[in-house]
Coordinates of C-alpha atoms in Angstrom, one line a residue:
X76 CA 36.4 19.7 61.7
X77 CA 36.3 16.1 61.2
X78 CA 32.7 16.2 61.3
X79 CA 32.2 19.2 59.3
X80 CA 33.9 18.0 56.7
X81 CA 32.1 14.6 56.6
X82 CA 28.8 16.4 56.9
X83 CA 29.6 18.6 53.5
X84 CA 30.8 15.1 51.6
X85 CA 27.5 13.6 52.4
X86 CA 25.6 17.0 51.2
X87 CA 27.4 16.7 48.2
X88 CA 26.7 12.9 47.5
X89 CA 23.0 13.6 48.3
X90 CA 22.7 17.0 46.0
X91 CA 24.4 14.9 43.2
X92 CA 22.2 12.1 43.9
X93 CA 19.1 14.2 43.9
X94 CA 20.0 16.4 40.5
X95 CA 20.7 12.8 38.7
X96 CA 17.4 11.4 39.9
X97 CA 15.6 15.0 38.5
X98 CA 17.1 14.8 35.5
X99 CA 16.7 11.0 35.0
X100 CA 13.4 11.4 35.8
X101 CA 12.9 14.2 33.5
X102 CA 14.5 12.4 30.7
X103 CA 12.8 9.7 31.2
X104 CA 9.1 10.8 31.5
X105 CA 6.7 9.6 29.7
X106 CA 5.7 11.7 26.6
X107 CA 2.0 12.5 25.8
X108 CA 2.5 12.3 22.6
X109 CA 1.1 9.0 21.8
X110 CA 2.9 6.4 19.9
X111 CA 1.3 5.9 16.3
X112 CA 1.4 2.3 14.2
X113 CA -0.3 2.8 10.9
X114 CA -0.9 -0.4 9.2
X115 CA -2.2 -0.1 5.6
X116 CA -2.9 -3.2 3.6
X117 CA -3.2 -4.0 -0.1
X118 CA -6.4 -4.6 -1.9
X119 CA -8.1 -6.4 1.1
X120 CA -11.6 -6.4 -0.5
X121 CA -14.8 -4.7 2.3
X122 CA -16.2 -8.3 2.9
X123 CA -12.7 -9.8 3.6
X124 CA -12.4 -9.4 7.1
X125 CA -14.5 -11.7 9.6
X126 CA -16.8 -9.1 11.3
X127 CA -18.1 -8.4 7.8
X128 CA -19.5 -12.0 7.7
X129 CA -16.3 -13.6 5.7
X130 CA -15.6 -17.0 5.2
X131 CA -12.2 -15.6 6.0
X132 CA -11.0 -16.4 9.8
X133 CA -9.3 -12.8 11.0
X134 CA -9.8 -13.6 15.0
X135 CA -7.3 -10.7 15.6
X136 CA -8.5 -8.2 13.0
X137 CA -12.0 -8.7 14.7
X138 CA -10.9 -8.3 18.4
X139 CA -9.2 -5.3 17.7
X140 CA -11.8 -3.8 15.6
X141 CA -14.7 -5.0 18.1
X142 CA -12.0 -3.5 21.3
X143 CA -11.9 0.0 19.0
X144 CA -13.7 1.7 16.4
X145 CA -14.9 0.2 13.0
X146 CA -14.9 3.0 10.8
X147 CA -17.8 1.6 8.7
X148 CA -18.7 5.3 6.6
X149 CA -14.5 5.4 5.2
X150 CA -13.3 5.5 2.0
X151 CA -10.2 5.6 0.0
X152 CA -8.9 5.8 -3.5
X153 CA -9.6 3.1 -5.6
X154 CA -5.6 2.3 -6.6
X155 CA -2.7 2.2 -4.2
X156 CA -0.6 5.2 -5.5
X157 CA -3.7 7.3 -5.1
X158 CA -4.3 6.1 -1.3
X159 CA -1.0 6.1 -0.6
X160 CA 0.0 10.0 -2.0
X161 CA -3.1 11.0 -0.2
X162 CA -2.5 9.2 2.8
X163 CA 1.3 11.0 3.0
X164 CA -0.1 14.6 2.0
X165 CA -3.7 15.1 3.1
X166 CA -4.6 16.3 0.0
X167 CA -6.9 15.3 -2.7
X168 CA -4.9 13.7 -6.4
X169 CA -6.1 16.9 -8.3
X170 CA -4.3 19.0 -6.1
X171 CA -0.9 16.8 -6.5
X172 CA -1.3 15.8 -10.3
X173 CA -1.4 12.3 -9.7
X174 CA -5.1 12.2 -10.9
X175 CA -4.6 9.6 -13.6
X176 CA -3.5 6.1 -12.7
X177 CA -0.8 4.7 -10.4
X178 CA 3.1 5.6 -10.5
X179 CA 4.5 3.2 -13.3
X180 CA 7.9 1.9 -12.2
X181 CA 9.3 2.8 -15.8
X182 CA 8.1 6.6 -15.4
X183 CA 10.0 9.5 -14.1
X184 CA 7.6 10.3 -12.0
X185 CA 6.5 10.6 -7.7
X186 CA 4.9 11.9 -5.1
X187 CA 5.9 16.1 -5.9
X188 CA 8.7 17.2 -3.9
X189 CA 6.9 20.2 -2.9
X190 CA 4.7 18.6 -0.8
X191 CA 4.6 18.5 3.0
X192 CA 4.2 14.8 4.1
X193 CA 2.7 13.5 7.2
X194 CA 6.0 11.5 8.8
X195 CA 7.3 15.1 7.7
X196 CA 5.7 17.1 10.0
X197 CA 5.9 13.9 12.8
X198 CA 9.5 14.6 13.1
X199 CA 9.0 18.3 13.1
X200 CA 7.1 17.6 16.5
X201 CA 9.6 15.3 17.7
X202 CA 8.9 11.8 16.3
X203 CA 11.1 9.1 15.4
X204 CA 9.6 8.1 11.7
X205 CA 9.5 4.5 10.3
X206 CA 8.2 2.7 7.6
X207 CA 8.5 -0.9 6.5
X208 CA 6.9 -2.4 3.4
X209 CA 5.4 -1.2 0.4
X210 CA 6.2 2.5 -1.0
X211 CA 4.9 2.8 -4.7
X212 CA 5.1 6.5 -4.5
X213 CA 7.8 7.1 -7.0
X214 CA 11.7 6.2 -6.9
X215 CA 13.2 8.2 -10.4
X216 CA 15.3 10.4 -8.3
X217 CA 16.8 9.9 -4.7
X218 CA 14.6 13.2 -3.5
X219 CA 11.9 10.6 -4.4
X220 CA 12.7 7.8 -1.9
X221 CA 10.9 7.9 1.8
X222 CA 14.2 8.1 3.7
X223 CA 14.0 11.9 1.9
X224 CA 10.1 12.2 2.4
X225 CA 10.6 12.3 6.6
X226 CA 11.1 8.9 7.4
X227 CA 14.3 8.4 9.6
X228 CA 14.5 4.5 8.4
X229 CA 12.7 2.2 5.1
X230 CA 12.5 -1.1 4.7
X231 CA 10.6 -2.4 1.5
X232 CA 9.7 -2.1 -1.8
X233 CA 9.9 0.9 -4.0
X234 CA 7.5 -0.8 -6.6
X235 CA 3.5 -1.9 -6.7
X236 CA 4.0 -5.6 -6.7
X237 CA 6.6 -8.0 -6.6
X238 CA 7.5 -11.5 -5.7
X239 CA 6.7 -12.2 -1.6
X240 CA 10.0 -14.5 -1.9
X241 CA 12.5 -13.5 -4.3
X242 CA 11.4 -9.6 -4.6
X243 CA 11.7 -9.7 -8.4
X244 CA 9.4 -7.7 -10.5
X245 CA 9.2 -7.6 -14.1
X246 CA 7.6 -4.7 -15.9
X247 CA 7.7 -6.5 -19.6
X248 CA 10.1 -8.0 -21.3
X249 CA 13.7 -7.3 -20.6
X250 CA 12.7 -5.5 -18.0
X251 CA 13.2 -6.9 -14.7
X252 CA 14.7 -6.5 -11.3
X253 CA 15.0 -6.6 -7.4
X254 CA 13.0 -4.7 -5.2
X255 CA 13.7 -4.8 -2.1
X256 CA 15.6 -2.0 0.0
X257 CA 16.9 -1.0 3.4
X258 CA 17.3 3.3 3.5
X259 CA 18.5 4.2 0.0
X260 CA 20.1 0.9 -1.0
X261 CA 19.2 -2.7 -2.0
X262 CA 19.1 -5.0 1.3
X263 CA 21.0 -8.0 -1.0
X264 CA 22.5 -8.7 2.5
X265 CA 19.0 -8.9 4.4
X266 CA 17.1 -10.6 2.3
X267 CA 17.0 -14.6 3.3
X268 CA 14.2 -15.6 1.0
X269 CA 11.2 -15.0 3.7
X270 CA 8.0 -14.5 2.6
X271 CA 7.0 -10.5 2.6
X272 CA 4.6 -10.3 5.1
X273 CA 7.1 -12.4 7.7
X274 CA 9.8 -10.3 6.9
X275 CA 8.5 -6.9 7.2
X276 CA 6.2 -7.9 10.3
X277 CA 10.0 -9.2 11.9
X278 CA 11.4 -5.7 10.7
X279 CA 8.6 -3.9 12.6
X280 CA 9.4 -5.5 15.4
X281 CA 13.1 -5.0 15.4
X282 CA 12.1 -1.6 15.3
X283 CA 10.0 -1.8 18.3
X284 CA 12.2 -3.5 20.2
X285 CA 15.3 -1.1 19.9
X286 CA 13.1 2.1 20.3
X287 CA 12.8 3.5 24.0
X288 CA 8.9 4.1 24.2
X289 CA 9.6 6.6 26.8
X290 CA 12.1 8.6 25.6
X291 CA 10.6 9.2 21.9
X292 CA 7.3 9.1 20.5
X293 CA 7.1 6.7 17.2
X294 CA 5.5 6.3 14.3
X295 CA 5.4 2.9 12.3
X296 CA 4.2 3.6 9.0
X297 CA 3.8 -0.7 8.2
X298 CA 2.4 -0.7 4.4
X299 CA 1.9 -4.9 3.9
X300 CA 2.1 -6.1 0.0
X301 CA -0.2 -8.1 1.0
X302 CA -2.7 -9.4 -0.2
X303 CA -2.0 -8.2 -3.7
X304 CA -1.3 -10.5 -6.4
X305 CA 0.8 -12.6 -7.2
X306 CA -1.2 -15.2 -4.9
X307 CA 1.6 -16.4 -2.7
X308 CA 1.5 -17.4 1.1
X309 CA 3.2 -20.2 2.7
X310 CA 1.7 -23.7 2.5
X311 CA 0.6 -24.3 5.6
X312 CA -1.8 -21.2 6.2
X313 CA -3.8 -23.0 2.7
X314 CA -4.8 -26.0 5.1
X315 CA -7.6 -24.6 7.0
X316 CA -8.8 -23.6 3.4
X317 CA -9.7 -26.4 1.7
X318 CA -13.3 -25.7 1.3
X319 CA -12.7 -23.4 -0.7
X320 CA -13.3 -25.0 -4.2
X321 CA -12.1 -21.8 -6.2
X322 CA -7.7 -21.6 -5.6
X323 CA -7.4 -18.5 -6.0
X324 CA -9.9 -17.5 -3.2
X325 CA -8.2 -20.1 -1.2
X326 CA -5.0 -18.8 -1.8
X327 CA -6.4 -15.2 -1.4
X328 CA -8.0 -16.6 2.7
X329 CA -4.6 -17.7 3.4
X330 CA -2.6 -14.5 2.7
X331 CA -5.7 -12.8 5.0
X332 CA -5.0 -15.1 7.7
X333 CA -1.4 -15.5 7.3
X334 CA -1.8 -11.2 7.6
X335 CA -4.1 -11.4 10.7
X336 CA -1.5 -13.7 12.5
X337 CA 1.0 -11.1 11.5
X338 CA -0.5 -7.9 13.2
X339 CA -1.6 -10.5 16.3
X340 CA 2.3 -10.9 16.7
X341 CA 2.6 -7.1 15.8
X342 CA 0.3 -6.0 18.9
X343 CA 2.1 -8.9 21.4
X344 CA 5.3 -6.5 20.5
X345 CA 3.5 -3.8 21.5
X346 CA 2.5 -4.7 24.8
X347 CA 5.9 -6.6 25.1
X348 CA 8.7 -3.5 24.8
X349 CA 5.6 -0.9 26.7
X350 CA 4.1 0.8 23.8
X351 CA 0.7 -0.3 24.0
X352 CA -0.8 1.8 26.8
X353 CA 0.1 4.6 24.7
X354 CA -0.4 3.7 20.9
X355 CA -2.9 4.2 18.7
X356 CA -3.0 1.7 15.7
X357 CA -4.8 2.6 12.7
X358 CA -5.9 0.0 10.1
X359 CA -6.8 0.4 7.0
X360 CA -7.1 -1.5 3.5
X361 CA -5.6 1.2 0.4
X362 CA -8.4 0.3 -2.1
X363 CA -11.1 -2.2 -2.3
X364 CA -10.7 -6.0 -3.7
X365 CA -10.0 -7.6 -6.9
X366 CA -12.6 -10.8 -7.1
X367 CA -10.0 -12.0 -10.0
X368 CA -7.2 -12.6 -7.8
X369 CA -9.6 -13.8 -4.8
X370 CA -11.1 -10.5 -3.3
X371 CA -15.0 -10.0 -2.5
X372 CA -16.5 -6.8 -1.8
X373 CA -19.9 -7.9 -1.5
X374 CA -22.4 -6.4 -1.2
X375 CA -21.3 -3.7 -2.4
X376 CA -20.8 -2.8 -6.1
X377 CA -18.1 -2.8 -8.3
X378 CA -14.1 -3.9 -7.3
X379 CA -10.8 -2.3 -7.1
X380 CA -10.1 -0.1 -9.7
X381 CA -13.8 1.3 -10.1
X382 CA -15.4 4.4 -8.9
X383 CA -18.3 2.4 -7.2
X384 CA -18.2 1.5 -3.9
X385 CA -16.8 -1.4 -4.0
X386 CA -13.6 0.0 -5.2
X387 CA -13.7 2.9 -2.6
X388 CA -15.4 2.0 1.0
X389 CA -12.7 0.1 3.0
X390 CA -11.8 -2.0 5.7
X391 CA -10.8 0.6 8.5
X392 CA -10.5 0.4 11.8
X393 CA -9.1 2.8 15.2
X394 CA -7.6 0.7 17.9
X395 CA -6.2 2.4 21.0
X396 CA -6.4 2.5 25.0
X397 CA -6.7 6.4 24.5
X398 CA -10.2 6.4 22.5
X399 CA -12.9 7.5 24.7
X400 CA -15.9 5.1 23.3
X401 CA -14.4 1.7 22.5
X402 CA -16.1 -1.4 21.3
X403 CA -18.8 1.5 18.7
X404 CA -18.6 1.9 15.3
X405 CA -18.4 5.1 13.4
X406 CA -20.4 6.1 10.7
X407 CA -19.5 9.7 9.9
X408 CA -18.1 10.3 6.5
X409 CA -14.1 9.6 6.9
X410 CA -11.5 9.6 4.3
X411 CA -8.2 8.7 3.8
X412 CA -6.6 12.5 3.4
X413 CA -8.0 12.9 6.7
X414 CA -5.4 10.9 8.3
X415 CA -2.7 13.6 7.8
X416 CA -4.5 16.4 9.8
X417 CA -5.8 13.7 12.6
X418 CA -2.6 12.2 13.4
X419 CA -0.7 15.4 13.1
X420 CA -2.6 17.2 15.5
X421 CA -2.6 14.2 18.0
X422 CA 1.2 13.9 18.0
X423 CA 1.2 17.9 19.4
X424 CA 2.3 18.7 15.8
X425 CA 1.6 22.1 13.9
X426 CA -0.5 22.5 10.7
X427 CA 0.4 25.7 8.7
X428 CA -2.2 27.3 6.4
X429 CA 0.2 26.6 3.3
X430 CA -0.1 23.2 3.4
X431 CA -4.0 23.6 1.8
X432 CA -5.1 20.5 3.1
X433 CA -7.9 18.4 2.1
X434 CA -8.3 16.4 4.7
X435 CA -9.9 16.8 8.1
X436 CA -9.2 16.3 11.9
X437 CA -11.8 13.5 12.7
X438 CA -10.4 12.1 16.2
X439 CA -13.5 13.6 18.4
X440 CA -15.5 11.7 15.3
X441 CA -13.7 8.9 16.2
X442 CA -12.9 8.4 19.3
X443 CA -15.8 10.2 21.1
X444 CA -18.9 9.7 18.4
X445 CA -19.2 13.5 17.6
X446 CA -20.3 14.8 14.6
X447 CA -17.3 14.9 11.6
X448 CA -16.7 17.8 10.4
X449 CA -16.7 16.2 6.7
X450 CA -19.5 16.3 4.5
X451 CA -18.2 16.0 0.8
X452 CA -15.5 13.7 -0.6
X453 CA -13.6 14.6 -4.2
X454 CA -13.4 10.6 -5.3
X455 CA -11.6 12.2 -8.1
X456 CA -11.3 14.0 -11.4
X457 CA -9.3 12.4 -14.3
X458 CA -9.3 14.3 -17.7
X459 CA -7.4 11.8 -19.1
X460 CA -9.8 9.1 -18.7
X461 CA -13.0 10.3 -20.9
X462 CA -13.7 7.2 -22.7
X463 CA -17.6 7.4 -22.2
X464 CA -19.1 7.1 -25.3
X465 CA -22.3 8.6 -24.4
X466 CA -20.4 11.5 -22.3
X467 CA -21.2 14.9 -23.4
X468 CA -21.6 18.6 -22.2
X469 CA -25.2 18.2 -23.2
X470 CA -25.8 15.0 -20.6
X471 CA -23.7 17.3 -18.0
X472 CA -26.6 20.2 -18.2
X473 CA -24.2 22.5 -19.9
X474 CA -22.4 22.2 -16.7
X475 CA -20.1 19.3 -17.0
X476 CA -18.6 17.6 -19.5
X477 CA -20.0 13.9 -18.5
X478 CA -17.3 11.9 -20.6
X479 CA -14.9 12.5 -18.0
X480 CA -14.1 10.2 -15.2
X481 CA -15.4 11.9 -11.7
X482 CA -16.9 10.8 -8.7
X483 CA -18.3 13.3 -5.7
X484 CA -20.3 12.3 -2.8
X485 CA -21.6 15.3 -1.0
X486 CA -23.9 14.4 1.9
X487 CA -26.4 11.0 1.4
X488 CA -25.6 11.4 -2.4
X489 CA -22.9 10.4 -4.6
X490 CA -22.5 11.6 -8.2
X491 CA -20.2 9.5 -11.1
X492 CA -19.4 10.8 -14.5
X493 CA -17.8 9.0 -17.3
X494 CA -17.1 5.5 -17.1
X495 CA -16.6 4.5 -13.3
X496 CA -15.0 1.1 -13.8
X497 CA -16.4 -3.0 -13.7
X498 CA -19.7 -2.3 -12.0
X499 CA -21.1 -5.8 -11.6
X500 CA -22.2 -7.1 -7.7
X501 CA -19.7 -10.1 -7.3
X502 CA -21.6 -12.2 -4.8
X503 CA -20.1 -15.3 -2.5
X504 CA -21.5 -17.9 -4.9
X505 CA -19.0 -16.7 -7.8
X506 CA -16.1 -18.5 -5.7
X507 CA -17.5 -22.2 -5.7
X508 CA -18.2 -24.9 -8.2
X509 CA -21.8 -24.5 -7.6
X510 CA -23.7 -22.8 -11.2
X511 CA -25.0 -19.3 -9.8
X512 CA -28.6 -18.7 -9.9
X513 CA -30.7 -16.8 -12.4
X514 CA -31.1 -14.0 -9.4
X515 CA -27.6 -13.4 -9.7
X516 CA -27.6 -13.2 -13.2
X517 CA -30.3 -10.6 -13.5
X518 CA -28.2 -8.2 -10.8
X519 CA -25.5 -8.1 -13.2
X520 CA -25.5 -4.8 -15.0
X521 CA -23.0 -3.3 -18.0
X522 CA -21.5 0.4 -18.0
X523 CA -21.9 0.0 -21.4
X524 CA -25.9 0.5 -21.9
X525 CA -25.3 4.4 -22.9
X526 CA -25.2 6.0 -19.1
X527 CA -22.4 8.5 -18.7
X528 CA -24.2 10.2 -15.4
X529 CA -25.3 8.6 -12.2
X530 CA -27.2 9.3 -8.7
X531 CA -27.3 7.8 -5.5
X532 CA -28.4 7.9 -1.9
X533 CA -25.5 6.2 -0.6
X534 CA -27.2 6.4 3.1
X535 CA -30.2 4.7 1.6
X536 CA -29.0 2.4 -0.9
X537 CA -25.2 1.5 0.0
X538 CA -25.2 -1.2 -3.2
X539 CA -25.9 1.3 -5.8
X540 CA -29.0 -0.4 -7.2
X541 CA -31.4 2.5 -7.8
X542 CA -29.9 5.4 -10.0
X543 CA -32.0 8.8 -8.9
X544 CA -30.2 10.7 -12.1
X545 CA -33.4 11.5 -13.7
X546 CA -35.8 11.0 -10.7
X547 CA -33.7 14.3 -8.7
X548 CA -31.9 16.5 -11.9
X549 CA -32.0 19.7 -9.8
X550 CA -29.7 17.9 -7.3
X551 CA -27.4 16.5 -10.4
X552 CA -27.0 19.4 -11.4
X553 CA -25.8 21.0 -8.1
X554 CA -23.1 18.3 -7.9
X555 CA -22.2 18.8 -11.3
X556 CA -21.3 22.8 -9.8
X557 CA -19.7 21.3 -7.3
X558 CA -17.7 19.1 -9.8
X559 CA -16.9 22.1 -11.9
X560 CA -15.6 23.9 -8.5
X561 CA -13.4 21.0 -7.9
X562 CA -12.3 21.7 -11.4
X563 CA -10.7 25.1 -11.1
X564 CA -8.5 24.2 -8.8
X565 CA -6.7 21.5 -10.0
X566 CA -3.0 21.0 -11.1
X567 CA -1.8 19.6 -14.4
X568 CA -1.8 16.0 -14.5
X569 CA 1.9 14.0 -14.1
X570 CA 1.9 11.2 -16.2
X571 CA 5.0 10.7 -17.9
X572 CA 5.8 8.7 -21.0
X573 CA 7.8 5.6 -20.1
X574 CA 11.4 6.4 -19.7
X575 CA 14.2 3.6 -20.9
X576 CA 17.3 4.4 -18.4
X577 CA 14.3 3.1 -16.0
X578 CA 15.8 -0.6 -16.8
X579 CA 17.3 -2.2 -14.2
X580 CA 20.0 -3.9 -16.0
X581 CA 21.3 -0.2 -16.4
X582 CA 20.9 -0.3 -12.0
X583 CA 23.3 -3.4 -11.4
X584 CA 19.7 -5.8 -12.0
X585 CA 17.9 -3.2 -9.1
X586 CA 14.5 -1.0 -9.4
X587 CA 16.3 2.3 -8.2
X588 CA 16.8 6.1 -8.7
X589 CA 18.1 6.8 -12.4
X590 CA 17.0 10.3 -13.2
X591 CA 19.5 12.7 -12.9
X592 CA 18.3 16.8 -13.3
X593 CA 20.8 18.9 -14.9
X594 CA 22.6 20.2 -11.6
X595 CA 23.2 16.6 -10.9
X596 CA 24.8 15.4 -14.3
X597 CA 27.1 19.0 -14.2
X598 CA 27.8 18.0 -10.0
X599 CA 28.8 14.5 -11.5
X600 CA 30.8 15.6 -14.3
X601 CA 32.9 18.1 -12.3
X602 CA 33.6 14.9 -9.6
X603 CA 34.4 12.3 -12.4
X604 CA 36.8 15.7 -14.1
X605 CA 38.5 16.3 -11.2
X606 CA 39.1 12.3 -10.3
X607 CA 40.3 12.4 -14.1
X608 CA 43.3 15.4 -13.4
X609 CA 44.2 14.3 -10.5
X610 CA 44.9 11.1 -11.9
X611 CA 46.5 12.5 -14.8
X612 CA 48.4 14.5 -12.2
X613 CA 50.3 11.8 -10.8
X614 CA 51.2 10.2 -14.1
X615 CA 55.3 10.8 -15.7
X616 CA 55.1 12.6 -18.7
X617 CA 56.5 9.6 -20.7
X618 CA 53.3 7.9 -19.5
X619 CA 51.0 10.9 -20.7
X620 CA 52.7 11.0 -24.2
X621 CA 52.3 7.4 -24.4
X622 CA 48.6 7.5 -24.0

């Protein structure tokens, strides 16, 4: 009996052992679903990165670049709200309303409510959702803020710009405040005066560190102010700079390498807490460079801000151990809104036929050289912007009213209509002391000579030096139909006039939600009521007829 006795015991321990050691095992297996680390950056110009033969050292942006896939055919919006709302959505800016512009900080005004966004669906298929750095998507109401767009955690900025050390922006006079948030507060008690791109690299990393890679798939949405203006960076990343004559192209180098040193101690993390083997890190710039605050996006035409393709083809790159032909570059046609459906569909998530996406699933373009299934990209259409002087329904073929502001690149060509921005070349020589030569001179060109229509071959002439609008009409004329296509299905535009309970000396000195709907005020009245009676209720009656 003795022995019977000890022999059940010891099955006992061993099932016990054996069903904890399952359902450890089960719990912690590794899921397939592949960890994903986004990293947009701001207004990094096409040449400003050292595999596109800058003076710019970015030894870690170039070794993960040449250990990946360059996406050398990709393009995104030319302003960051733009990128950034079609980046979250998958969807083109007529088909949200945010055709015109950026998101002002004084307007009541985001990213609409009724759209799906991509760390949205990432949690629907099990993700834990992060994003540290720069939002600029809208902030009037509380429904606005990315802690209610599908991220579980935010730390950053709500605004476009800001101070890299104090996190102060001003808007005009009178109207300034602090920017800087963790969730749906301001992170007054977080902030120790670092530099942006130090703090919000540290914060990444924080959240790498106290994530289980094996229990949960993540995704790190890590959107650096940098390298828009102001020109700020830390005083020792300016010393291998100095031959740089013009400052702020120095200063501009040393918030690129003070960046690339950033995302090498980003990927160290990676490896560090066991992420990496399953990660894919996408990198991408959100529009092209400003040359006036230091940016180059030579050769090609045109800067941030502009329609050409200096304002539009960015610095983008795939880096993962899962892509099947590293160290190539790809040159299908890629876009920004094509990030949503991509990244959905390789986190195992769903994509519903409602959502009316814009954007394509290019991984197979990507990772395995196949053919993408894009062939057309909607730049835009802003029929608020129609400042072209020369812009007619005549020029437009009957077709097209050519004083509006459009872009469309179906194919080799690319089609602009109104005024597409600054369209000079902006070559290397325009950041030294050194007098630029008369060749340069002659390659400048003015949007201003009476054109309100242009053709390209992109394939065949990347800089945009030889306009085929007259040589090829019949093809004009089909884009222009394509254009008008575009057209019909396009939203109203949101633009809202400024709005003065914006102020954030009305916000305790913060940028923050102000805008209250109608439910809201009645839901607030009814609280501060009822706070009011109750209080009343506890009061004598000799203290009631005394007030």
């Amino acid at each position: 009996q003795l022995f019977g006795n000890s022999l059940l015991r010891h099955l006992i321990v061993q099932r016990r052992l054996w069903t904890w050691l399952f359902y450890s095992n089960e719990f912690h297996k590794p899921s397939s679903q592949p960890h994903i680390v986004f990293i947009l950056v701001d207004d990094q110009g096409f040449r400003d990165v050292g595999y596109h033969g800058s003076e710019i050292k970015t030894p870690t942006l170039d070794r993960l670049a040449a250990q990946g896939v360059k996406l050398e055919n990709y393009y995104v919006q030319p302003l960051c709200s733009p990128s950034r709302s079609q980046l979250m959505t998958g969807r083109y800016q007529i088909h949200t309303g945010l055709q015109h512009s950026i998101i002002r900080a004084t307007q009541p005004n985001c990213l609409p409510l009724e759209n799906v966004t991509l760390p949205q669906k990432l949690k629907q298929a099990g993700y834990s959702t992060h994003m540290v750095g720069k939002w600029h998507l809208g902030f009037y109401k509380r429904g606005c803020l990315p802690t209610q767009r599908g991220f579980n955690t935010f730390f950053g900025s709500l605004l476009g710009s800001g101070d890299y050390y104090s996190h102060y922006k001003c808007e005009g006079p009178g109207m300034c405040g602090y920017d800087l948030y963790e969730g749906e507060e301001a992170a007054w008690e977080q902030d120790r005066g670092l530099y942006s791109t130090v703090m919000f690299t540290r914060k990444a990393i924080s959240i790498l560190a106290n994530h289980n890679p094996r229990r949960q798939p993540l995704f790190l949405y890590l959107a650096y102010q940098a390298v828009h203006s102001p020109l700020q960076v830390p005083a020792r990343y300016l010393e291998r700079y100095k031959g740089i004559p013009n400052l702020h192209r120095r200063k501009y180098a040393a918030m690129v390498s003070c960046l690339d040193e950033a995302i090498h101690n980003l990927t160290l993390a990676l490896k560090r807490y066991g992420y990496y083997d399953n990660t894919v890190i996408v990198y991408s710039s959100d529009n092209g460079g400003q040359p006036l605050a230091g940016g180059s996006n030579w050769p090609l035409r045109g800067s941030k801000a502009t329609y050409w393709e200096g304002g539009i083809r960015a610095v983008g790159f795939v880096h993962s151990p899962l892509l099947v032909n590293k160290g190539t570059k790809c040159r299908s046609l890629v876009h920004i809104t094509d990030w949503f459906p991509t990244l959905v569909t390789l986190g195992e998530g769903t994509l519903d036929e409602d959502l009316s996406l814009d954007g394509y699933d290019v991984w197979e373009a990507i990772s395995e050289g196949r053919p993408s299934p894009r062939q057309d990209i909607l730049h835009n259409i802003d029929p608020i912007y129609i400042k072209a002087k020369n812009g007619s329904w005549k020029a437009g073929y009957g077709l097209w009213n050519t004083a509006i502001r459009a872009a469309l690149r179906v194919g080799h060509w690319k089609l602009l209509t109104g005024i597409p921005g600054y369209s000079d070349w902006v070559p290397p020589q325009t950041f030294s002391n050194q007098r630029l030569t008369n060749r340069y001179h002659n390659e400048r060109v003015r949007w201003d000579r009476g054109n309100s229509i242009w053709l390209f071959n992109i394939t065949a002439d990347p800089y945009e030096r030889v306009d085929l609008s007259q040589r090829y009409p019949h093809i004009v004329k089909k884009m222009l139909i394509r254009l008008a296509q575009y057209n019909k299905t396009a939203v109203p535009v949101r633009y809202p006039a400024k709005d003065l309970r914006s102020n954030p000396q009305y916000n305790g000195g913060v940028w923050g939600p102000w805008y209250k709907d109608e439910r809201e005020e009645q839901e607030e009245d009814e609280r501060y009521n009822n706070l009011f009676t109750n209080h009343l209720g506890k009061r004598s009656c000799v203290e009631l007829w005394e007030l």
